[in-house]
Amino acid sequence: MNVRPALALLQPGDPFPPLSRAWPDGSPAPGLIAAGAALDVPTLVAAYSATIFPWFSEGEPILWWSTDPRMVLRVEDFRLHRSLRRAIQRFRAHPACEIRVNSAFDAVIDACAGAWRAGQSGTWIGPEMRAAYRALHRAGHAHSVETWIDGQLRAGLYCVSVGRAVFGESMFTNITDGSKIALAALIALCRQRELPLIDCQQNTHHLAFMGAAEMSRAEFAAAVRTLVPQPPPAWHFEPVYWNALMPPSPADR
């Protein structure tokens, strides 16, 4: 029988407990490690640097998690399936289509929150969370990758970065393959900038289909510890970055 550790109740400014304090499999909430604290920028940076992330619904206290295993997409393992390759080729060829980074972060996070409301009974991206990630964006640690068509934002995602560690958060789309194109653009950017992995937090069929796989919390934490102190990359996207994902054929060179 798994015996869950006592849940750490944090005050603002308190350090996070060691990962060994996370609740184990078989407990009511596997991966739960703490409650309380605050959603200010220093706390969020400290949390992500320790592979801990906030996840709670409106009306609940702030809850902090570090799941084991962790779903991680190694950039080199991304599966560019034929249908998505064709969608990207059409997107690249159309002059009214473009990828932008950080041009509409607020709109992206609002749309992600709305997408969750449409498909589920609630959303974890409530007003408090949106305000926190906007502050994290202003501090240079949260980024949006956006799919634009005819001057309109049609899909996108947002993520957190600390050093060279990247943590995926949420995505939305209102067109076919729109969020997949944004994810592929993030992969292309990561390959261009030599960022090795993207945290996906939890295992889903969709993520596995795209190439993500489970990694033990210990292995993931060790990888993040090496990436966090490194200088962060420049967060922007150029069309040539697609070549890191889809190298041009000899006829195109």
mmCIF file of C-alpha atoms in Angstrom:
data_model
loop_
_atom_site.group_PDB
_atom_site.id
_atom_site.type_symbol
_atom_site.label_atom_id
_atom_site.label_comp_id
_atom_site.label_asym_id
_atom_site.label_seq_id
_atom_site.Cartn_x
_atom_site.Cartn_y
_atom_site.Cartn_z
ATOM 1 C CA MET A 1 0.000 0.000 0.000
ATOM 2 C CA ASN A 2 1.340 3.457 -0.921
ATOM 3 C CA VAL A 3 1.534 5.873 1.988
ATOM 4 C CA ARG A 4 1.248 9.447 0.784
ATOM 5 C CA PRO A 5 3.480 12.052 2.454
ATOM 6 C CA ALA A 6 1.872 14.916 4.308
ATOM 7 C CA LEU A 7 1.046 17.678 1.844
ATOM 8 C CA ALA A 8 3.319 20.694 2.196
ATOM 9 C CA LEU A 9 1.310 23.870 2.846
ATOM 10 C CA LEU A 10 3.344 26.809 1.608
ATOM 11 C CA GLN A 11 3.283 30.492 2.436
ATOM 12 C CA PRO A 12 4.425 33.009 -0.188
ATOM 13 C CA GLY A 13 8.197 32.865 -0.436
ATOM 14 C CA ASP A 14 8.533 29.384 1.055
ATOM 15 C CA PRO A 15 10.801 26.971 -0.835
ATOM 16 C CA PHE A 16 9.248 23.975 -2.553
ATOM 17 C CA PRO A 17 9.692 20.576 -0.906
ATOM 18 C CA PRO A 18 11.907 17.928 -2.512
ATOM 19 C CA LEU A 19 10.322 15.916 -5.314
ATOM 20 C CA SER A 20 10.326 12.861 -3.086
ATOM 21 C CA ARG A 21 7.453 14.494 -1.178
ATOM 22 C CA ALA A 22 5.099 14.227 -4.170
ATOM 23 C CA TRP A 23 2.172 11.886 -3.665
ATOM 24 C CA PRO A 24 2.811 8.483 -5.279
ATOM 25 C CA ASP A 25 0.749 6.322 -7.618
ATOM 26 C CA GLY A 26 -2.226 4.857 -5.806
ATOM 27 C CA SER A 27 -2.872 8.040 -3.849
ATOM 28 C CA PRO A 28 -5.901 10.268 -4.571
ATOM 29 C CA ALA A 29 -3.739 12.754 -6.503
ATOM 30 C CA PRO A 30 -0.482 11.241 -7.825
ATOM 31 C CA GLY A 31 2.160 13.912 -8.307
ATOM 32 C CA LEU A 32 0.626 16.472 -5.951
ATOM 33 C CA ILE A 33 3.479 18.007 -3.974
ATOM 34 C CA ALA A 34 2.289 21.218 -2.303
ATOM 35 C CA ALA A 35 -0.523 23.719 -1.845
ATOM 36 C CA GLY A 36 -0.481 27.445 -1.276
ATOM 37 C CA ALA A 37 2.381 29.886 -1.943
ATOM 38 C CA ALA A 38 1.773 32.430 -4.727
ATOM 39 C CA LEU A 39 1.798 32.750 -8.499
ATOM 40 C CA ASP A 40 4.351 35.566 -8.704
ATOM 41 C CA VAL A 41 7.185 35.386 -11.224
ATOM 42 C CA PRO A 42 9.963 34.260 -8.825
ATOM 43 C CA THR A 43 7.766 31.451 -7.469
ATOM 44 C CA LEU A 44 6.802 30.239 -10.935
ATOM 45 C CA VAL A 45 10.414 30.319 -12.150
ATOM 46 C CA ALA A 46 11.516 28.368 -9.061
ATOM 47 C CA ALA A 47 8.706 25.857 -9.587
ATOM 48 C CA TYR A 48 9.400 25.163 -13.249
ATOM 49 C CA SER A 49 13.130 24.976 -12.564
ATOM 50 C CA ALA A 50 12.326 22.157 -10.113
ATOM 51 C CA THR A 51 9.914 20.457 -12.601
ATOM 52 C CA ILE A 52 6.905 21.587 -10.538
ATOM 53 C CA PHE A 53 3.885 23.236 -12.161
ATOM 54 C CA PRO A 54 0.625 24.786 -10.889
ATOM 55 C CA TRP A 55 -2.687 23.156 -11.775
ATOM 56 C CA PHE A 56 -5.952 23.937 -10.032
ATOM 57 C CA SER A 57 -9.505 24.983 -10.813
ATOM 58 C CA GLU A 58 -11.202 28.218 -9.891
ATOM 59 C CA GLY A 59 -12.233 28.215 -6.244
ATOM 60 C CA GLU A 60 -9.451 25.801 -5.219
ATOM 61 C CA PRO A 61 -6.207 26.734 -3.458
ATOM 62 C CA ILE A 62 -3.080 26.883 -5.598
ATOM 63 C CA LEU A 63 -1.973 23.285 -6.118
ATOM 64 C CA TRP A 64 1.522 22.288 -7.256
ATOM 65 C CA TRP A 65 2.396 19.074 -9.091
ATOM 66 C CA SER A 66 5.362 17.046 -10.313
ATOM 67 C CA THR A 67 4.093 13.914 -12.012
ATOM 68 C CA ASP A 68 6.013 10.656 -12.351
ATOM 69 C CA PRO A 69 6.449 9.596 -15.091
ATOM 70 C CA ARG A 70 6.512 12.823 -17.077
ATOM 71 C CA MET A 71 5.371 13.093 -20.692
ATOM 72 C CA VAL A 72 8.200 14.688 -22.671
ATOM 73 C CA LEU A 73 8.595 15.407 -26.364
ATOM 74 C CA ARG A 74 12.216 15.108 -27.393
ATOM 75 C CA VAL A 75 12.560 17.501 -30.296
ATOM 76 C CA GLU A 76 14.463 14.965 -32.393
ATOM 77 C CA ASP A 77 11.615 12.433 -31.925
ATOM 78 C CA PHE A 78 8.818 14.647 -33.270
ATOM 79 C CA ARG A 79 6.750 12.711 -35.806
ATOM 80 C CA LEU A 80 5.816 14.789 -38.813
ATOM 81 C CA HIS A 81 2.973 12.693 -40.180
ATOM 82 C CA ARG A 82 2.121 12.910 -43.850
ATOM 83 C CA SER A 83 -1.128 14.836 -43.390
ATOM 84 C CA LEU A 84 0.549 17.501 -41.246
ATOM 85 C CA ARG A 85 3.478 17.744 -43.668
ATOM 86 C CA ARG A 86 1.017 18.517 -46.453
ATOM 87 C CA ALA A 87 -0.784 21.079 -44.291
ATOM 88 C CA ILE A 88 2.523 22.828 -43.522
ATOM 89 C CA GLN A 89 3.514 22.795 -47.190
ATOM 90 C CA ARG A 90 0.225 24.523 -48.093
ATOM 91 C CA PHE A 91 0.688 26.961 -45.210
ATOM 92 C CA ARG A 92 4.235 27.852 -46.265
ATOM 93 C CA ALA A 93 3.214 28.355 -49.880
ATOM 94 C CA HIS A 94 0.397 30.797 -49.094
ATOM 95 C CA PRO A 95 1.534 34.442 -48.820
ATOM 96 C CA ALA A 96 -1.238 35.251 -46.332
ATOM 97 C CA CYS A 97 -0.056 32.575 -43.853
ATOM 98 C CA GLU A 98 2.643 33.186 -41.263
ATOM 99 C CA ILE A 99 3.956 32.088 -37.902
ATOM 100 C CA ARG A 100 4.471 34.770 -35.298
ATOM 101 C CA VAL A 101 6.015 34.524 -31.840
ATOM 102 C CA ASN A 102 4.889 36.643 -28.895
ATOM 103 C CA SER A 103 2.844 39.061 -31.015
ATOM 104 C CA ALA A 104 -0.490 38.258 -29.296
ATOM 105 C CA PHE A 105 0.296 36.436 -26.066
ATOM 106 C CA ASP A 106 -2.755 37.754 -24.209
ATOM 107 C CA ALA A 107 -5.093 36.701 -27.003
ATOM 108 C CA VAL A 108 -3.525 33.233 -27.163
ATOM 109 C CA ILE A 109 -3.890 32.513 -23.454
ATOM 110 C CA ASP A 110 -7.464 33.835 -23.471
ATOM 111 C CA ALA A 111 -8.289 31.603 -26.430
ATOM 112 C CA CYS A 112 -6.697 28.595 -24.703
ATOM 113 C CA ALA A 113 -8.858 29.227 -21.652
ATOM 114 C CA GLY A 114 -11.940 29.506 -23.854
ATOM 115 C CA ALA A 115 -11.087 26.279 -25.663
ATOM 116 C CA TRP A 116 -10.968 24.414 -22.367
ATOM 117 C CA ARG A 117 -14.343 25.809 -21.335
ATOM 118 C CA ALA A 118 -15.907 24.690 -24.587
ATOM 119 C CA GLY A 119 -14.821 21.082 -24.240
ATOM 120 C CA GLN A 120 -14.802 20.469 -20.498
ATOM 121 C CA SER A 121 -16.774 21.196 -17.367
ATOM 122 C CA GLY A 122 -14.300 23.910 -16.325
ATOM 123 C CA THR A 123 -10.885 25.360 -16.991
ATOM 124 C CA TRP A 124 -7.666 25.454 -15.041
ATOM 125 C CA ILE A 125 -6.651 28.613 -16.944
ATOM 126 C CA GLY A 126 -8.727 30.926 -14.755
ATOM 127 C CA PRO A 127 -8.245 34.674 -14.304
ATOM 128 C CA GLU A 128 -5.570 34.206 -11.617
ATOM 129 C CA MET A 129 -3.574 31.864 -13.843
ATOM 130 C CA ARG A 130 -3.897 34.114 -16.885
ATOM 131 C CA ALA A 131 -2.655 37.107 -14.903
ATOM 132 C CA ALA A 132 0.278 35.054 -13.597
ATOM 133 C CA TYR A 133 1.361 33.865 -17.032
ATOM 134 C CA ARG A 134 1.009 37.347 -18.487
ATOM 135 C CA ALA A 135 3.429 38.547 -15.817
ATOM 136 C CA LEU A 136 5.698 35.614 -16.657
ATOM 137 C CA HIS A 137 5.506 36.644 -20.327
ATOM 138 C CA ARG A 138 6.497 40.218 -19.501
ATOM 139 C CA ALA A 139 9.443 38.800 -17.556
ATOM 140 C CA GLY A 140 10.577 36.867 -20.642
ATOM 141 C CA HIS A 141 9.657 33.381 -19.411
ATOM 142 C CA ALA A 142 6.380 32.686 -21.238
ATOM 143 C CA HIS A 143 5.945 32.696 -25.000
ATOM 144 C CA SER A 144 3.249 32.236 -27.600
ATOM 145 C CA VAL A 145 3.668 30.602 -31.003
ATOM 146 C CA GLU A 146 0.866 31.769 -33.290
ATOM 147 C CA THR A 147 -0.721 30.687 -36.563
ATOM 148 C CA TRP A 148 -1.878 33.736 -38.551
ATOM 149 C CA ILE A 149 -3.934 33.666 -41.758
ATOM 150 C CA ASP A 150 -5.071 36.768 -43.646
ATOM 151 C CA GLY A 151 -3.963 38.940 -40.739
ATOM 152 C CA GLN A 152 -6.051 37.018 -38.203
ATOM 153 C CA LEU A 153 -4.922 34.874 -35.296
ATOM 154 C CA ARG A 154 -6.409 31.446 -36.007
ATOM 155 C CA ALA A 155 -4.491 29.110 -33.677
ATOM 156 C CA GLY A 156 -1.593 29.015 -31.271
ATOM 157 C CA LEU A 157 0.025 27.727 -28.130
ATOM 158 C CA TYR A 158 1.890 29.099 -25.168
ATOM 159 C CA CYS A 159 4.794 27.677 -23.221
ATOM 160 C CA VAL A 160 7.148 28.536 -20.394
ATOM 161 C CA SER A 161 10.926 28.682 -20.743
ATOM 162 C CA VAL A 162 13.638 28.919 -18.109
ATOM 163 C CA GLY A 163 17.116 28.974 -19.561
ATOM 164 C CA ARG A 164 16.971 26.389 -22.344
ATOM 165 C CA ALA A 165 14.227 24.287 -20.740
ATOM 166 C CA VAL A 166 10.817 24.495 -22.452
ATOM 167 C CA PHE A 167 7.531 23.571 -20.791
ATOM 168 C CA GLY A 168 4.429 23.289 -22.968
ATOM 169 C CA GLU A 169 1.193 24.557 -21.455
ATOM 170 C CA SER A 170 -1.865 24.766 -23.702
ATOM 171 C CA MET A 171 -3.025 25.364 -27.271
ATOM 172 C CA PHE A 172 -6.124 26.329 -29.221
ATOM 173 C CA THR A 173 -7.328 26.384 -32.801
ATOM 174 C CA ASN A 174 -10.365 27.423 -34.776
ATOM 175 C CA ILE A 175 -9.156 25.904 -38.069
ATOM 176 C CA THR A 176 -8.183 22.390 -39.103
ATOM 177 C CA ASP A 177 -4.562 21.613 -38.129
ATOM 178 C CA GLY A 178 -4.002 25.143 -36.835
ATOM 179 C CA SER A 179 -2.598 24.173 -33.437
ATOM 180 C CA LYS A 180 -0.605 21.313 -34.994
ATOM 181 C CA ILE A 181 1.048 23.834 -37.314
ATOM 182 C CA ALA A 182 1.890 26.014 -34.295
ATOM 183 C CA LEU A 183 3.373 22.998 -32.502
ATOM 184 C CA ALA A 184 5.394 22.062 -35.589
ATOM 185 C CA ALA A 185 6.683 25.647 -35.714
ATOM 186 C CA LEU A 186 7.733 25.373 -32.067
ATOM 187 C CA ILE A 187 9.565 22.150 -32.905
ATOM 188 C CA ALA A 188 11.285 23.858 -35.843
ATOM 189 C CA LEU A 189 12.294 26.772 -33.595
ATOM 190 C CA CYS A 190 13.621 24.368 -30.959
ATOM 191 C CA ARG A 191 15.644 22.465 -33.553
ATOM 192 C CA GLN A 192 17.014 25.719 -34.937
ATOM 193 C CA ARG A 193 18.004 26.880 -31.445
ATOM 194 C CA GLU A 194 19.146 23.418 -30.283
ATOM 195 C CA LEU A 195 16.566 23.143 -27.492
ATOM 196 C CA PRO A 196 16.367 19.394 -26.865
ATOM 197 C CA LEU A 197 12.993 18.736 -25.270
ATOM 198 C CA ILE A 198 9.530 20.082 -24.494
ATOM 199 C CA ASP A 199 7.710 19.135 -21.299
ATOM 200 C CA CYS A 200 4.164 17.944 -22.022
ATOM 201 C CA GLN A 201 3.321 17.113 -18.383
ATOM 202 C CA GLN A 202 0.725 14.373 -18.856
ATOM 203 C CA ASN A 203 0.335 11.421 -21.201
ATOM 204 C CA THR A 204 -2.302 11.729 -23.906
ATOM 205 C CA HIS A 205 -2.869 9.741 -27.096
ATOM 206 C CA HIS A 206 -2.437 12.892 -29.180
ATOM 207 C CA LEU A 207 0.979 13.668 -27.663
ATOM 208 C CA ALA A 208 2.140 10.070 -28.075
ATOM 209 C CA PHE A 209 1.019 10.185 -31.710
ATOM 210 C CA MET A 210 3.242 13.240 -32.210
ATOM 211 C CA GLY A 211 6.265 11.467 -30.713
ATOM 212 C CA ALA A 212 6.154 12.312 -27.006
ATOM 213 C CA ALA A 213 7.051 9.566 -24.532
ATOM 214 C CA GLU A 214 7.121 9.061 -20.808
ATOM 215 C CA MET A 215 10.284 9.841 -18.852
ATOM 216 C CA SER A 216 10.870 9.167 -15.181
ATOM 217 C CA ARG A 217 10.641 12.216 -12.965
ATOM 218 C CA ALA A 218 14.229 11.692 -11.845
ATOM 219 C CA GLU A 219 15.517 11.590 -15.431
ATOM 220 C CA PHE A 220 13.452 14.619 -16.420
ATOM 221 C CA ALA A 221 14.588 16.598 -13.370
ATOM 222 C CA ALA A 222 18.216 15.784 -14.170
ATOM 223 C CA ALA A 223 17.761 17.030 -17.748
ATOM 224 C CA VAL A 224 16.077 20.240 -16.602
ATOM 225 C CA ARG A 225 18.845 20.941 -14.084
ATOM 226 C CA THR A 226 21.352 21.032 -16.937
ATOM 227 C CA LEU A 227 19.170 23.273 -19.138
ATOM 228 C CA VAL A 228 17.936 25.894 -16.668
ATOM 229 C CA PRO A 229 21.317 27.614 -16.056
ATOM 230 C CA GLN A 230 22.088 27.932 -19.769
ATOM 231 C CA PRO A 231 21.535 31.213 -21.666
ATOM 232 C CA PRO A 232 18.024 31.426 -23.098
ATOM 233 C CA PRO A 233 17.497 31.435 -26.859
ATOM 234 C CA ALA A 234 16.068 34.271 -28.923
ATOM 235 C CA TRP A 235 12.335 33.699 -29.217
ATOM 236 C CA HIS A 236 11.327 34.583 -32.753
ATOM 237 C CA PHE A 237 10.478 32.647 -35.895
ATOM 238 C CA GLU A 238 11.764 33.011 -39.435
ATOM 239 C CA PRO A 239 10.299 31.069 -42.398
ATOM 240 C CA VAL A 240 13.700 29.452 -42.983
ATOM 241 C CA TYR A 241 13.286 27.678 -39.632
ATOM 242 C CA TRP A 242 10.852 25.306 -41.336
ATOM 243 C CA ASN A 243 13.907 23.771 -43.001
ATOM 244 C CA ALA A 244 14.969 22.379 -39.617
ATOM 245 C CA LEU A 245 11.787 20.306 -39.730
ATOM 246 C CA MET A 246 11.316 19.852 -43.469
ATOM 247 C CA PRO A 247 14.667 20.120 -45.279
ATOM 248 C CA PRO A 248 14.238 21.420 -48.847
ATOM 249 C CA SER A 249 14.603 18.958 -51.657
ATOM 250 C CA PRO A 250 17.571 19.365 -54.042
ATOM 251 C CA ALA A 251 15.220 20.855 -56.645
ATOM 252 C CA ASP A 252 14.242 23.614 -54.208
ATOM 253 C CA ARG A 253 17.806 24.687 -53.415
#
